[in-house]
């Protein structure tokens, strides 16, 4: 623990605040830590106590004990100025509200268990106020605060939804057992009326009580100044609330029989709770707020509290902690302990995060940190922290930016919408599956989730394609989309293979399928996928015309073809027609990434269709064999449809000459040969890097009396017409070979070059003679 | 007359019958040690799978049948490797101007992806089983998995040994290079001619020949490479456990990883079967499979990263540090104003290709600049360089 807080302090210092943790501050932090641990212990203790003692009695005893001790220490009557009558009324109001809040809090404790109460109820005012200001005012205090608020809300939702507490199910069976009074009964019926489990009601109750507490604390600040110190107010208010609660307690103990066997055995635990929860915490909190800064103490306090709460929750039922418990119980209630579920752990993490974010001092107030004074006596500020704040991107902004990027382009927008649809369907399926506890639906949901990964991959690729080229990836990231298409295709192949194998094994031994839940789910899936197919096949035609804008001839012709515009390149028109027919339906127009995604969706659709057909056949005719045959068929279909994609992607990855440019390039090469001054060319390499980059390199041998620049320009122009837009031309003259052979760069290379040159020379001579 | 003869040429391949083609493939498979090893191991694996399948059908045990199908799936990795090692030796033609060398990278990538898929499936299965451990029949499990382990151990042994043998060969290696880019392969076959650039050759080859030259027959030009390859031990340590450091490093790495994964799988099954039989620890099986899946996943990542880098035309990592230096040297050449659009990428293992454009002064000696630039980049191992010299407008 010591290590923990010291590292915290160091990281806090890094954030750019002035105060350096020195030994004095560490002392207070240790004090805070001890207090919080004791408080957590006290709350766990009081949870145990509340099982036997009625809540009103419990609160009364706490208030009374606290008031007694405080009267002794604080002497509110003898010290300070007299309290006027008007002030007494205010104190009375204060006391009533405070007792209501503590009743609510402790009632929540009985519902949710100690750990959840700690997590929900014990936030300091600073945290809650900044949370509320983020939520309900426009000037929340920057992105970090928003992030903190989001964490807080996530944590609460985690507690509400993902916290499966067995105890709650048990308690729900016999809720009457605990109803001791009209108050609790009313609350119980209220919660039951809302249709949520007790423990969820408790969570809501605690959150409400927390807000109430904070509002109450802020309002009572003025009163405490009037009265003369918070401590005096606290003492007086405790006393008054004890007095207020007294009649109720008397009525209660008169009407209901107590479950407590001996009150004397409870003195120790009560004393402990009064000391740790009410008094020590109050004093240490006030000291730490004074010595440390308020946000700082709030942060450490809540972190320590949560951590010790987690620890205690883990070990509370452990036999070792029995010594720690002041109240020894017979083990009758061992089964009704609240369990430590994953949801609680997650939400605890989120609470800790959000507390540390929300309680960090807002940068608005302190623009910079004081570093010293200038010779003229003007204070100098260091704006380091502020600058850092600006440079660090906030999460919402990051999301917004990437969303904007996604929505900018047609492809990624399409994928994104479909992904959202798919995810929504999946989650509905999962929730429904969890709700109805059907394993089939859950597993199907997970399969859907897995399918979504292909979409995510496609989306990511579509985003990444637009990244700028870096020094390392000098051609840019355009290849990502081809790779992603390739991976998607492979993925489909693997899936098809497994489906194939599975269906063969089912063909041999057809299992009994219960077709009850199958049909609606697969119809839903079919609809979703049909939407996807519509979207993507639209994207296909659109994509074709889009790719056209970048790719020169080919594209323009497509454009004319697709939209009936008057193409300015009629030759290209005819040409593209030939292409359009020669290619598979998923054709070149769409990039590999989109094709991969499209095929994936298609495969899913086929799968749902197959399931529907086989369901119908099975339920109508009882042909169990229909299912494996359907899946065999589908697997083959998928397999066949993926092959063209894979072939194209492989060709690109193997650096093939782009097939649609092949003819043009051959023409261009012939043309190059005819350019004046060019003897020959060597090593022409052309390859498609990505959808709109075709790179090429070529060596040219030219006569020694030709201007190189002109040749380069001509060649570049010719090849650019053929669609190569990233070209490097190396021009070689005869002297170059002498240089190279002088440097002897590869014997054979030079040999080949000179041979070529010589043959060219002969040829030239021959032509000259002719 | 002429068209006729051309037509004749075009129709010639169509006359090849299947048998001839098959025998041609067969011969080319057997010609190279790597592909021979791959082929034999594939045969072994396939026969094992068939025996398993037949036995499964005979004894009507579904488990055996499905296991044999899994074996078939595993064989696809080997098949991919084999196909790649044959394809990568095809000559370049008009369409594939660089030849098919990239097939090896692709094969490594595909193998890596398959492994990732397998690991993922195993992992999800493991999680599922950890949640509710099924009843595993472990009577039949043990013999099958032990047999599988034996087969895979043979595979590991063969590929490690094969890797060594391969690099002992040295010669064959050079030839395989020479097939796909003629001038380059020969270049290093006979590189010893020029004494002045021993260092250069060493740099180019030290990487792929490391072991080969250590024990190699041809000391002649080997010494340059030898010394140099020792000079860069860090390059070697990365791959010191991968079997072959030859032209087909990616294939071999992929296949080797696959076999190791299979071996791990069988070991895991054996251990868990043992634990289940002795101690009734039903949880042992899913935990074992999850661990194995994690192991596979982690071991595949480097291979995947490397091959993705190559496929995306990344600047070769081994040139990362050398290149800025080279740029500086080129820019210091007399008459060079600027260096634009430098693209460097890996064609296949250790074949680097670069293109760049130089902006030079109108009065500069472009031929001298060209050859100097070539010289500078050849020294760091760029085999093919295309330099476009643009004269700055006055």
Tab-separated table of N, CA and C in Angstrom, chain A residues 439 450 464 471-477 479-480 483 486-487 490-491 494-495 497-498 501 504-505 508-509 650-651 653-657 662 683-687 689 697-699 708-709 712 716 726-733 735-736 739-740 743-749, chain B residues 62 65 69-70 73 94-100 102-103 106 109-110 113-114 117 120-121 132 183 186-187 190 196-197 200 308-309 311-315 320 324 341-345 347 355-357 365-368 370-372 374-375 378 384-391:
chain	number	residue	atom	x	y	z
A	439	UNK	N	-28.938	-21.362	-24.677
A	439	UNK	CA	-27.529	-21.460	-25.036
A	439	UNK	C	-27.335	-21.320	-26.531
A	450	UNK	N	-18.312	-12.791	-34.121
A	450	UNK	CA	-17.115	-13.213	-34.810
A	450	UNK	C	-17.171	-12.770	-36.270
A	464	UNK	N	-7.498	2.834	-43.138
A	464	UNK	CA	-6.042	2.855	-43.161
A	464	UNK	C	-5.534	3.176	-44.565
A	471	UNK	N	7.813	7.453	-44.245
A	471	UNK	CA	9.151	7.111	-44.719
A	471	UNK	C	9.281	5.602	-44.857
A	472	UNK	N	8.668	4.886	-43.921
A	472	UNK	CA	8.811	3.428	-43.932
A	472	UNK	C	7.921	2.833	-45.017
A	473	UNK	N	6.679	3.275	-45.057
A	473	UNK	CA	5.774	2.760	-46.083
A	473	UNK	C	5.707	3.804	-47.188
A	474	UNK	N	6.669	3.752	-48.072
A	474	UNK	CA	6.863	4.882	-48.966
A	474	UNK	C	5.794	4.929	-50.050
A	475	UNK	N	5.110	3.831	-50.285
A	475	UNK	CA	4.044	3.872	-51.282
A	475	UNK	C	2.689	4.169	-50.650
A	476	UNK	N	2.676	4.388	-49.367
A	476	UNK	CA	1.392	4.605	-48.708
A	476	UNK	C	0.797	3.278	-48.277
A	477	UNK	N	-0.355	3.364	-47.678
A	477	UNK	CA	-0.949	2.171	-47.087
A	477	UNK	C	-2.033	1.565	-47.972
A	479	UNK	N	-2.112	-0.713	-49.947
A	479	UNK	CA	-2.163	-2.166	-50.061
A	479	UNK	C	-2.985	-2.820	-48.969
A	480	UNK	N	-3.250	-2.073	-47.918
A	480	UNK	CA	-3.990	-2.660	-46.815
A	480	UNK	C	-5.307	-3.232	-47.292
A	483	UNK	N	-4.764	-6.522	-48.904
A	483	UNK	CA	-4.461	-7.514	-47.869
A	483	UNK	C	-5.722	-7.893	-47.117
A	486	UNK	N	-7.832	-10.095	-49.089
A	486	UNK	CA	-7.210	-11.412	-49.131
A	486	UNK	C	-7.490	-12.179	-47.838
A	487	UNK	N	-7.306	-11.480	-46.716
A	487	UNK	CA	-7.531	-12.136	-45.426
A	487	UNK	C	-8.985	-12.551	-45.298
A	490	UNK	N	-9.559	-15.604	-47.375
A	490	UNK	CA	-8.991	-16.798	-46.748
A	490	UNK	C	-9.870	-17.286	-45.608
A	491	UNK	N	-10.291	-16.300	-44.860
A	491	UNK	CA	-11.150	-16.527	-43.723
A	491	UNK	C	-12.402	-17.296	-44.142
A	494	UNK	N	-11.620	-20.841	-44.971
A	494	UNK	CA	-11.491	-21.673	-43.779
A	494	UNK	C	-12.869	-22.024	-43.245
A	495	UNK	N	-13.735	-21.009	-43.203
A	495	UNK	CA	-15.079	-21.254	-42.684
A	495	UNK	C	-15.792	-22.272	-43.554
A	497	UNK	N	-14.498	-24.508	-45.376
A	497	UNK	CA	-13.912	-25.836	-45.164
A	497	UNK	C	-14.507	-26.483	-43.916
A	498	UNK	N	-14.581	-25.696	-42.857
A	498	UNK	CA	-15.099	-26.290	-41.612
A	498	UNK	C	-16.570	-26.667	-41.744
A	501	UNK	N	-16.677	-29.927	-43.616
A	501	UNK	CA	-16.319	-31.087	-42.792
A	501	UNK	C	-17.448	-31.427	-41.831
A	504	UNK	N	-20.279	-33.045	-43.562
A	504	UNK	CA	-20.011	-34.438	-43.926
A	504	UNK	C	-20.218	-35.340	-42.717
A	505	UNK	N	-19.705	-34.880	-41.597
A	505	UNK	CA	-19.877	-35.718	-40.407
A	505	UNK	C	-21.351	-35.799	-40.013
A	508	UNK	N	-23.196	-38.339	-42.254
A	508	UNK	CA	-23.049	-39.720	-41.817
A	508	UNK	C	-23.975	-39.992	-40.645
A	509	UNK	N	-24.076	-39.001	-39.795
A	509	UNK	CA	-24.814	-39.227	-38.561
A	509	UNK	C	-25.665	-37.993	-38.273
A	650	UNK	N	-4.138	-12.380	-55.018
A	650	UNK	CA	-2.845	-13.028	-55.144
A	650	UNK	C	-2.058	-12.411	-56.286
A	651	UNK	N	-2.756	-12.134	-57.375
A	651	UNK	CA	-2.044	-11.555	-58.503
A	651	UNK	C	-1.454	-10.214	-58.138
A	653	UNK	N	-0.669	-9.226	-55.175
A	653	UNK	CA	0.393	-9.389	-54.200
A	653	UNK	C	1.642	-9.993	-54.829
A	654	UNK	N	1.454	-10.734	-55.905
A	654	UNK	CA	2.612	-11.310	-56.586
A	654	UNK	C	3.193	-10.349	-57.608
A	655	UNK	N	2.730	-9.124	-57.603
A	655	UNK	CA	3.245	-8.072	-58.466
A	655	UNK	C	3.035	-8.389	-59.941
A	656	UNK	N	1.861	-8.889	-60.279
A	656	UNK	CA	1.558	-9.122	-61.665
A	656	UNK	C	1.300	-7.784	-62.344
A	657	UNK	N	1.502	-7.769	-63.653
A	657	UNK	CA	1.085	-6.591	-64.413
A	657	UNK	C	-0.427	-6.515	-64.319
A	662	UNK	N	-2.887	-4.488	-69.189
A	662	UNK	CA	-1.848	-5.262	-69.858
A	662	UNK	C	-1.729	-4.877	-71.334
A	683	UNK	N	14.128	-4.678	-68.489
A	683	UNK	CA	13.468	-4.852	-67.183
A	683	UNK	C	12.250	-3.965	-67.004
A	684	UNK	N	11.268	-4.064	-67.869
A	684	UNK	CA	10.071	-3.279	-67.568
A	684	UNK	C	9.244	-3.977	-66.486
A	685	UNK	N	9.035	-3.309	-65.411
A	685	UNK	CA	8.216	-3.884	-64.325
A	685	UNK	C	7.047	-2.953	-64.068
A	686	UNK	N	5.884	-3.498	-64.139
A	686	UNK	CA	4.701	-2.691	-63.795
A	686	UNK	C	3.856	-3.487	-62.831
A	687	UNK	N	3.424	-2.884	-61.813
A	687	UNK	CA	2.576	-3.597	-60.876
A	687	UNK	C	1.607	-2.642	-60.204
A	689	UNK	N	0.016	-1.224	-57.098
A	689	UNK	CA	0.255	-1.166	-55.657
A	689	UNK	C	-1.048	-1.187	-54.884
A	697	UNK	N	8.688	0.598	-63.299
A	697	UNK	CA	10.086	0.973	-63.463
A	697	UNK	C	10.546	0.433	-64.804
A	698	UNK	N	11.451	1.137	-65.403
A	698	UNK	CA	11.955	0.675	-66.699
A	698	UNK	C	13.369	1.230	-66.912
A	699	UNK	N	14.177	0.423	-67.566
A	699	UNK	CA	15.509	0.878	-67.964
A	699	UNK	C	15.465	1.174	-69.448
A	708	UNK	N	18.437	13.478	-72.650
A	708	UNK	CA	17.785	12.512	-71.770
A	708	UNK	C	16.418	12.993	-71.302
A	709	UNK	N	16.359	14.275	-70.983
A	709	UNK	CA	15.122	14.779	-70.376
A	709	UNK	C	13.935	14.601	-71.300
A	712	UNK	N	12.871	11.027	-71.305
A	712	UNK	CA	12.168	10.683	-70.067
A	712	UNK	C	10.747	11.212	-70.111
A	716	UNK	N	7.484	8.914	-70.031
A	716	UNK	CA	6.558	9.079	-68.919
A	716	UNK	C	5.157	9.369	-69.426
A	726	UNK	N	3.047	6.000	-61.216
A	726	UNK	CA	4.194	6.139	-60.324
A	726	UNK	C	5.368	5.488	-61.039
A	727	UNK	N	6.039	6.272	-61.824
A	727	UNK	CA	6.990	5.689	-62.766
A	727	UNK	C	8.406	6.173	-62.467
A	728	UNK	N	9.345	5.294	-62.625
A	728	UNK	CA	10.740	5.686	-62.558
A	728	UNK	C	11.422	5.188	-63.827
A	729	UNK	N	12.044	6.077	-64.529
A	729	UNK	CA	12.727	5.720	-65.768
A	729	UNK	C	14.210	5.913	-65.555
A	730	UNK	N	14.961	4.873	-65.778
A	730	UNK	CA	16.407	5.030	-65.691
A	730	UNK	C	16.959	5.035	-67.101
A	731	UNK	N	17.618	6.090	-67.403
A	731	UNK	CA	18.145	6.242	-68.758
A	731	UNK	C	19.619	5.894	-68.748
A	732	UNK	N	20.007	5.026	-69.654
A	732	UNK	CA	21.396	4.594	-69.674
A	732	UNK	C	21.995	4.892	-71.032
A	733	UNK	N	23.167	5.445	-70.958
A	733	UNK	CA	23.894	5.629	-72.209
A	733	UNK	C	25.099	4.715	-72.153
A	735	UNK	N	28.202	5.187	-71.983
A	735	UNK	CA	29.243	5.474	-71.012
A	735	UNK	C	28.898	4.890	-69.645
A	736	UNK	N	27.605	4.772	-69.390
A	736	UNK	CA	27.162	4.235	-68.098
A	736	UNK	C	27.712	2.827	-67.892
A	739	UNK	N	31.193	2.930	-66.864
A	739	UNK	CA	31.287	3.263	-65.446
A	739	UNK	C	30.991	2.036	-64.610
A	740	UNK	N	29.889	1.411	-64.943
A	740	UNK	CA	29.441	0.287	-64.120
A	740	UNK	C	30.451	-0.842	-64.171
A	743	UNK	N	33.249	-0.071	-62.075
A	743	UNK	CA	32.954	-0.330	-60.660
A	743	UNK	C	32.612	-1.795	-60.449
A	744	UNK	N	32.505	-2.496	-61.586
A	744	UNK	CA	32.149	-3.918	-61.619
A	744	UNK	C	30.990	-4.240	-60.691
A	745	UNK	N	29.885	-3.672	-61.026
A	745	UNK	CA	28.678	-3.957	-60.273
A	745	UNK	C	28.022	-5.190	-60.844
A	746	UNK	N	28.465	-6.298	-60.383
A	746	UNK	CA	27.805	-7.495	-60.900
A	746	UNK	C	28.268	-7.806	-62.307
A	747	UNK	N	29.109	-8.779	-62.378
A	747	UNK	CA	29.716	-9.157	-63.649
A	747	UNK	C	28.653	-9.428	-64.700
A	748	UNK	N	27.672	-10.213	-64.321
A	748	UNK	CA	26.728	-10.670	-65.331
A	748	UNK	C	25.804	-9.588	-65.794
A	749	UNK	N	25.477	-8.734	-64.872
A	749	UNK	CA	24.593	-7.635	-65.247
A	749	UNK	C	25.257	-6.815	-66.348
B	62	UNK	N	-16.683	-41.536	-34.873
B	62	UNK	CA	-16.787	-40.189	-35.428
B	62	UNK	C	-15.589	-39.334	-35.065
B	65	UNK	N	-12.741	-39.804	-37.430
B	65	UNK	CA	-12.994	-39.210	-38.745
B	65	UNK	C	-12.769	-37.713	-38.705
B	69	UNK	N	-10.021	-35.294	-40.604
B	69	UNK	CA	-10.278	-34.099	-41.412
B	69	UNK	C	-9.447	-32.923	-40.934
B	70	UNK	N	-9.251	-32.885	-39.639
B	70	UNK	CA	-8.378	-31.823	-39.124
B	70	UNK	C	-6.966	-32.003	-39.655
B	73	UNK	N	-6.804	-30.672	-42.987
B	73	UNK	CA	-6.708	-29.217	-42.950
B	73	UNK	C	-5.274	-28.788	-42.677
B	94	UNK	N	5.769	-12.342	-69.164
B	94	UNK	CA	5.360	-10.973	-69.461
B	94	UNK	C	4.446	-10.402	-68.388
B	95	UNK	N	3.567	-11.248	-67.907
B	95	UNK	CA	2.618	-10.732	-66.920
B	95	UNK	C	3.274	-10.570	-65.558
B	96	UNK	N	4.039	-11.556	-65.193
B	96	UNK	CA	4.677	-11.495	-63.880
B	96	UNK	C	6.133	-11.135	-64.106
B	97	UNK	N	6.378	-9.845	-64.198
B	97	UNK	CA	7.699	-9.439	-64.638
B	97	UNK	C	8.757	-9.688	-63.567
B	98	UNK	N	8.323	-9.818	-62.345
B	98	UNK	CA	9.289	-10.104	-61.292
B	98	UNK	C	9.395	-11.599	-61.041
B	99	UNK	N	8.667	-12.374	-61.780
B	99	UNK	CA	8.658	-13.803	-61.480
B	99	UNK	C	7.671	-14.065	-60.367
B	100	UNK	N	7.709	-15.264	-59.863
B	100	UNK	CA	6.722	-15.652	-58.857
B	100	UNK	C	7.328	-15.729	-57.471
B	102	UNK	N	7.408	-13.875	-55.085
B	102	UNK	CA	6.626	-13.423	-53.933
B	102	UNK	C	5.757	-14.528	-53.356
B	103	UNK	N	5.595	-15.594	-54.118
B	103	UNK	CA	4.747	-16.686	-53.640
B	103	UNK	C	5.210	-17.182	-52.286
B	106	UNK	N	3.908	-14.952	-49.681
B	106	UNK	CA	2.466	-15.152	-49.577
B	106	UNK	C	2.166	-16.439	-48.824
B	109	UNK	N	2.660	-15.974	-45.257
B	109	UNK	CA	1.561	-15.182	-44.729
B	109	UNK	C	0.317	-16.047	-44.545
B	110	UNK	N	0.008	-16.841	-45.559
B	110	UNK	CA	-1.191	-17.678	-45.481
B	110	UNK	C	-1.049	-18.686	-44.342
B	113	UNK	N	-1.620	-16.950	-41.154
B	113	UNK	CA	-3.031	-16.643	-40.928
B	113	UNK	C	-3.792	-17.888	-40.504
B	114	UNK	N	-3.510	-18.990	-41.193
B	114	UNK	CA	-4.182	-20.234	-40.839
B	114	UNK	C	-3.892	-20.587	-39.389
B	117	UNK	N	-5.954	-18.511	-37.167
B	117	UNK	CA	-7.334	-18.998	-37.130
B	117	UNK	C	-7.438	-20.210	-36.220
B	120	UNK	N	-7.192	-19.364	-32.736
B	120	UNK	CA	-8.413	-18.731	-32.255
B	120	UNK	C	-9.503	-19.762	-31.993
B	121	UNK	N	-9.648	-20.680	-32.938
B	121	UNK	CA	-10.691	-21.688	-32.752
B	121	UNK	C	-10.412	-22.532	-31.521
B	132	UNK	N	-17.927	-25.510	-19.299
B	132	UNK	CA	-18.566	-26.767	-18.919
B	132	UNK	C	-17.773	-27.931	-19.507
B	183	UNK	N	20.265	-12.315	-63.473
B	183	UNK	CA	21.531	-11.631	-63.315
B	183	UNK	C	21.972	-11.647	-61.866
B	186	UNK	N	23.376	-15.156	-60.600
B	186	UNK	CA	24.708	-15.427	-61.122
B	186	UNK	C	25.703	-14.531	-60.472
B	187	UNK	N	25.230	-13.386	-60.272
B	187	UNK	CA	26.074	-12.403	-59.624
B	187	UNK	C	26.663	-12.992	-58.365
B	190	UNK	N	29.156	-16.078	-58.889
B	190	UNK	CA	30.495	-15.837	-59.381
B	190	UNK	C	31.068	-14.562	-58.830
B	196	UNK	N	37.442	-6.091	-55.327
B	196	UNK	CA	37.271	-4.785	-54.690
B	196	UNK	C	35.949	-4.711	-53.926
B	197	UNK	N	35.027	-5.547	-54.249
B	197	UNK	CA	33.726	-5.387	-53.589
B	197	UNK	C	33.334	-6.619	-52.786
B	200	UNK	N	30.806	-5.717	-50.289
B	200	UNK	CA	29.465	-5.503	-50.811
B	200	UNK	C	28.720	-6.822	-50.937
B	308	UNK	N	3.549	-9.278	-43.688
B	308	UNK	CA	2.679	-8.151	-44.027
B	308	UNK	C	3.519	-6.959	-44.458
B	309	UNK	N	4.627	-6.774	-43.734
B	309	UNK	CA	5.519	-5.679	-44.111
B	309	UNK	C	5.987	-5.825	-45.537
B	311	UNK	N	4.588	-7.579	-47.961
B	311	UNK	CA	3.487	-7.472	-48.924
B	311	UNK	C	3.005	-6.045	-49.091
B	312	UNK	N	3.210	-5.244	-48.055
B	312	UNK	CA	2.766	-3.855	-48.169
B	312	UNK	C	3.857	-2.950	-48.684
B	313	UNK	N	4.899	-3.543	-49.232
B	313	UNK	CA	6.007	-2.772	-49.786
B	313	UNK	C	6.640	-1.857	-48.749
B	314	UNK	N	6.829	-2.402	-47.584
B	314	UNK	CA	7.463	-1.615	-46.545
B	314	UNK	C	8.933	-1.474	-46.889
B	315	UNK	N	9.529	-0.387	-46.416
B	315	UNK	CA	10.971	-0.265	-46.525
B	315	UNK	C	11.599	-1.372	-45.681
B	320	UNK	N	16.459	0.133	-42.792
B	320	UNK	CA	15.926	1.319	-42.121
B	320	UNK	C	17.020	2.301	-41.730
B	324	UNK	N	19.026	6.440	-44.679
B	324	UNK	CA	19.268	7.880	-44.562
B	324	UNK	C	20.718	8.248	-44.846
B	341	UNK	N	11.137	11.066	-53.988
B	341	UNK	CA	10.366	9.826	-54.083
B	341	UNK	C	11.222	8.574	-53.937
B	342	UNK	N	11.930	8.475	-52.864
B	342	UNK	CA	12.658	7.210	-52.711
B	342	UNK	C	11.697	6.109	-52.256
B	343	UNK	N	11.662	5.035	-53.016
B	343	UNK	CA	10.855	3.872	-52.630
B	343	UNK	C	11.787	2.682	-52.550
B	344	UNK	N	11.818	2.051	-51.395
B	344	UNK	CA	12.601	0.827	-51.292
B	344	UNK	C	11.706	-0.266	-50.745
B	345	UNK	N	11.777	-1.424	-51.340
B	345	UNK	CA	10.928	-2.491	-50.851
B	345	UNK	C	11.571	-3.845	-51.068
B	347	UNK	N	11.432	-7.603	-52.440
B	347	UNK	CA	10.732	-8.460	-53.383
B	347	UNK	C	10.477	-9.810	-52.734
B	355	UNK	N	13.610	2.488	-56.009
B	355	UNK	CA	13.501	3.460	-57.092
B	355	UNK	C	13.645	4.829	-56.480
B	356	UNK	N	14.297	5.702	-57.188
B	356	UNK	CA	14.372	7.075	-56.684
B	356	UNK	C	14.587	8.026	-57.835
B	357	UNK	N	14.299	9.269	-57.578
B	357	UNK	CA	14.471	10.297	-58.596
B	357	UNK	C	15.467	11.322	-58.085
B	365	UNK	N	27.281	15.622	-64.629
B	365	UNK	CA	27.541	14.433	-65.429
B	365	UNK	C	26.585	13.343	-64.968
B	366	UNK	N	25.528	13.187	-65.712
B	366	UNK	CA	24.462	12.310	-65.209
B	366	UNK	C	24.906	10.856	-65.192
B	367	UNK	N	25.752	10.475	-66.100
B	367	UNK	CA	26.183	9.074	-66.106
B	367	UNK	C	26.997	8.739	-64.869
B	368	UNK	N	27.875	9.680	-64.532
B	368	UNK	CA	28.693	9.464	-63.348
B	368	UNK	C	27.804	9.390	-62.106
B	370	UNK	N	24.729	8.543	-61.973
B	370	UNK	CA	23.954	7.302	-62.017
B	370	UNK	C	24.777	6.138	-61.475
B	371	UNK	N	25.987	6.038	-61.971
B	371	UNK	CA	26.759	4.875	-61.546
B	371	UNK	C	27.169	5.010	-60.081
B	372	UNK	N	27.450	6.229	-59.666
B	372	UNK	CA	27.795	6.405	-58.250
B	372	UNK	C	26.610	6.031	-57.360
B	374	UNK	N	24.189	4.029	-58.046
B	374	UNK	CA	24.056	2.576	-58.048
B	374	UNK	C	25.054	1.960	-57.080
B	375	UNK	N	26.246	2.454	-57.141
B	375	UNK	CA	27.299	1.925	-56.290
B	375	UNK	C	26.941	2.067	-54.822
B	378	UNK	N	24.094	-0.277	-53.906
B	378	UNK	CA	24.434	-1.696	-53.952
B	378	UNK	C	25.198	-2.094	-52.699
B	384	UNK	N	18.242	-4.311	-57.035
B	384	UNK	CA	17.780	-3.654	-58.254
B	384	UNK	C	17.446	-2.219	-57.937
B	385	UNK	N	18.052	-1.336	-58.706
B	385	UNK	CA	17.837	0.070	-58.423
B	385	UNK	C	17.449	0.777	-59.712
B	386	UNK	N	16.470	1.616	-59.615
B	386	UNK	CA	16.073	2.404	-60.765
B	386	UNK	C	16.226	3.854	-60.378
B	387	UNK	N	17.051	4.545	-61.102
B	387	UNK	CA	17.284	5.946	-60.791
B	387	UNK	C	16.841	6.774	-61.980
B	388	UNK	N	15.923	7.655	-61.713
B	388	UNK	CA	15.506	8.563	-62.778
B	388	UNK	C	16.166	9.899	-62.526
B	389	UNK	N	16.871	10.365	-63.515
B	389	UNK	CA	17.589	11.623	-63.325
B	389	UNK	C	16.834	12.733	-64.021
B	390	UNK	N	16.385	13.670	-63.248
B	390	UNK	CA	15.689	14.821	-63.815
B	390	UNK	C	16.621	16.022	-63.729
B	391	UNK	N	16.694	16.746	-64.804
B	391	UNK	CA	17.536	17.937	-64.803
B	391	UNK	C	16.697	19.118	-64.335
